[in-house]
C-alpha positions as semicolon CSV with decimal commas, in nm:
position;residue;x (nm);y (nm);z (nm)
1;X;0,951;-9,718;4,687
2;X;0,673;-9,428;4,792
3;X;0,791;-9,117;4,744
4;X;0,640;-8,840;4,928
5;X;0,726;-8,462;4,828
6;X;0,640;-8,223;5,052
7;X;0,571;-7,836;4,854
8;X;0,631;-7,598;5,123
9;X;0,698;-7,191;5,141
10;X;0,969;-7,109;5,409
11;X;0,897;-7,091;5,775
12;X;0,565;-7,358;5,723
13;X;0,689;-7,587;6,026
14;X;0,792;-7,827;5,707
15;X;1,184;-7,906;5,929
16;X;0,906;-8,009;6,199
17;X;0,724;-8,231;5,964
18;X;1,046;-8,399;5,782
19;X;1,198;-8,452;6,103
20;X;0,856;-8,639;6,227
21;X;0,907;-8,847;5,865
22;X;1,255;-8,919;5,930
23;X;1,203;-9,103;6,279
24;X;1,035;-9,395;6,113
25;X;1,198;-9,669;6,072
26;X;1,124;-9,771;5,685
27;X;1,196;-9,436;5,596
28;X;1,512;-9,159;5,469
29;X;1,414;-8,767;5,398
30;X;1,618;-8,554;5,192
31;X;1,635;-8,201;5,267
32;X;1,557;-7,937;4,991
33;X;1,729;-8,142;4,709
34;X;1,681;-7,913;4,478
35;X;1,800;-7,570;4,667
36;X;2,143;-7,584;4,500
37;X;1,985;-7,623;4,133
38;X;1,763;-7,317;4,222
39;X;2,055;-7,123;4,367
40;X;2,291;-7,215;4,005
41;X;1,980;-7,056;3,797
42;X;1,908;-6,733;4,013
43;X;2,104;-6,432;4,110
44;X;1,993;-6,444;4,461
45;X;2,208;-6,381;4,776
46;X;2,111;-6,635;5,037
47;X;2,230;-6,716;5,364
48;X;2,493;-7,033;5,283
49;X;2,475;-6,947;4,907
50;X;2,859;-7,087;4,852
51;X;2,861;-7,372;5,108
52;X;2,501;-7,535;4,958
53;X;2,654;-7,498;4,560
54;X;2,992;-7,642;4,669
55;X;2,813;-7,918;4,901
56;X;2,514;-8,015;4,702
57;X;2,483;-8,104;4,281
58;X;2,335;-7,821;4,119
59;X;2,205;-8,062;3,799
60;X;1,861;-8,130;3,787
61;X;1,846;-8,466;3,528
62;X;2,119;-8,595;3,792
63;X;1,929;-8,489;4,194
64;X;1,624;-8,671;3,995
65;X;1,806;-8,968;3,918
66;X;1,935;-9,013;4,241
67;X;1,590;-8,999;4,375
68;X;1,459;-9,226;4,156
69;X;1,720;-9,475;4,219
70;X;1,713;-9,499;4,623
71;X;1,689;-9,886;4,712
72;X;1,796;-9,821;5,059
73;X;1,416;-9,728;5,171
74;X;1,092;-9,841;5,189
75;X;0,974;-9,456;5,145
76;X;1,154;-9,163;5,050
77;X;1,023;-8,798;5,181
78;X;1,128;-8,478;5,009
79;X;1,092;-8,182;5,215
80;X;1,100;-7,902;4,923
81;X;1,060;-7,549;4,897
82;X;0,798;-7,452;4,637
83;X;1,021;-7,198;4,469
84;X;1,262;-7,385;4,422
85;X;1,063;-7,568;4,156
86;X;1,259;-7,342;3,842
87;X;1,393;-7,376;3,510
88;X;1,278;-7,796;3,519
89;X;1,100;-8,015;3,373
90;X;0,819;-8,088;3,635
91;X;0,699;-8,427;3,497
92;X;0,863;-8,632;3,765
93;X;0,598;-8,460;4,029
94;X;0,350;-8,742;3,865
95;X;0,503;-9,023;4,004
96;X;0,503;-8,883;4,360
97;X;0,282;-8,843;4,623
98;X;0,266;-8,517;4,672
99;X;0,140;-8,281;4,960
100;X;0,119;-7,892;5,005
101;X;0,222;-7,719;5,309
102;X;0,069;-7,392;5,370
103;X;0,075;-7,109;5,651
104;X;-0,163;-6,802;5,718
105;X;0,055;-6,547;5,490
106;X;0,045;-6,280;5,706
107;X;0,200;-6,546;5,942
108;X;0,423;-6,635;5,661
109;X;0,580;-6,300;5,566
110;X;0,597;-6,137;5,938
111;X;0,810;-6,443;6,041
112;X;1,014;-6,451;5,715
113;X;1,112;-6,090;5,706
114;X;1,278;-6,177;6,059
115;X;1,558;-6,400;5,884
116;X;1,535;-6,247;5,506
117;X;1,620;-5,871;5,515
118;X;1,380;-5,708;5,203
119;X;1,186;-6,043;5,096
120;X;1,034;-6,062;4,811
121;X;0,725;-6,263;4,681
122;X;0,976;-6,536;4,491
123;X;1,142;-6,592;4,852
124;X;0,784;-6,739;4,954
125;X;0,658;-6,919;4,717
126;X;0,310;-6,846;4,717
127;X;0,300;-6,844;4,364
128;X;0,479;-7,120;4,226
129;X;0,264;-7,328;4,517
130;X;-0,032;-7,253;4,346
131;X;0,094;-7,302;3,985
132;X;0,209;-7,635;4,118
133;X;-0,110;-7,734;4,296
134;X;-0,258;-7,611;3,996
135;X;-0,030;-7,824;3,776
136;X;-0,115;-8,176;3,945
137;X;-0,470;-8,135;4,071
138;X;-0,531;-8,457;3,918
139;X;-0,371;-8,633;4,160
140;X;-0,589;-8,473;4,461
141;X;-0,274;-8,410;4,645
142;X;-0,307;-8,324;5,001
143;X;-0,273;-7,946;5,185
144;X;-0,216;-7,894;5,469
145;X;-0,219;-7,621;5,703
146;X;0,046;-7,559;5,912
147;X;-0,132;-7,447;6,202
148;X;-0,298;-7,781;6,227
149;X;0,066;-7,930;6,324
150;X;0,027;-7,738;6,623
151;X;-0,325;-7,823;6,741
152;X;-0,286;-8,177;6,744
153;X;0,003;-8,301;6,595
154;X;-0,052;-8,691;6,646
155;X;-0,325;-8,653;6,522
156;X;-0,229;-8,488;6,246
157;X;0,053;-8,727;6,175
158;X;-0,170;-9,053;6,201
159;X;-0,455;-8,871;5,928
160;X;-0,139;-8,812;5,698
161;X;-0,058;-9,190;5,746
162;X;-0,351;-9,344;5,712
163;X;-0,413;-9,096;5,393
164;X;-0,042;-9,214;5,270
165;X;-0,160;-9,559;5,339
166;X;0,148;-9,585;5,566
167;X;0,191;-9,740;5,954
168;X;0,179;-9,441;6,175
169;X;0,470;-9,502;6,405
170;X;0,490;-9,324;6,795
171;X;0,861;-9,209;6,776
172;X;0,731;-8,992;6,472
173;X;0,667;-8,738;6,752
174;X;0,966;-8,704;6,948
């Protein structure tokens, strides 16, 4: 099984682009796997802080185990959030393919501060993108800018394809 982790900050279009992932046929996303983990570690008050740590498993040897043991898909895409990379061991990322989403962060911040009252630089994850980029640049993972979705996004999706060496399928953009 491929398995392709999208690093993203919040508000990056990276719904848009897991969504495009999970119309193919040969393949199931999970959604921020690892939000509940970071939410058990942090004091942070987040929208849907009590419904995601009742509703997802908050241990990190266990959400890595169930990735690794999918057999129910040819390919397997994580959409994560780049801060939510904390307090783990970060070894698995090796196995992966692994792609960075990135925005304008002036973009980034204006539209985040709309749905995060006082955000700080944590709630981006500008940093812990880089010190994961940083981290696996050995692998030549991909980035991506999110403003390129928009341009073109077939495009876009059949590059990301053809770089995954994956079909590029049509429903991926409805």
């Amino acid at each position: 099984m491929k398995i392709i982790n999208l690093i993203s900050g919040p508000r990056n279009l990276s719904t848009a682009l897991m969504y495009s992932f999970s119309k193919r046929p040969d393949t199931k996303v999970i959604d921020e796997p690892f939000y509940a983990h970071y939410l058990s570690t942090n004091k942070i008050d987040h929208p849907g802080r009590e419904e995601t740590l009742n509703s997802m498993s908050s241990d990190i040897e266990e959400i890595i185990s169930d990735i690794y043991s999918r057999k129910d898909c040819e390919i397997l895409f994580l959409k994560n959030m780049a801060h939510h990379h904390q307090q783990m061991n970060l070894e698995f990322l090796d196995n992966m393919t692994n792609l960075f989403l990135v925005r304008n962060p002036k973009q980034l911040i204006a539209s985040f501060a709309q749905v995060i009252d006082s955000p700080k630089m944590q709630d981006i994850g500008l940093e812990k993108s880089w010190e994961l980029f940083n981290m696996i640049q050995n692998q030549n993972p991909l980035v991506l800018d999110s403003a390129e979705i928009l341009k073109d996004p077939k495009k876009l999706l059949m590059s990301l394809c053809d770089k995954f060496q994956i079909k590029f399928y049509d429903q991926m953009l409805s």
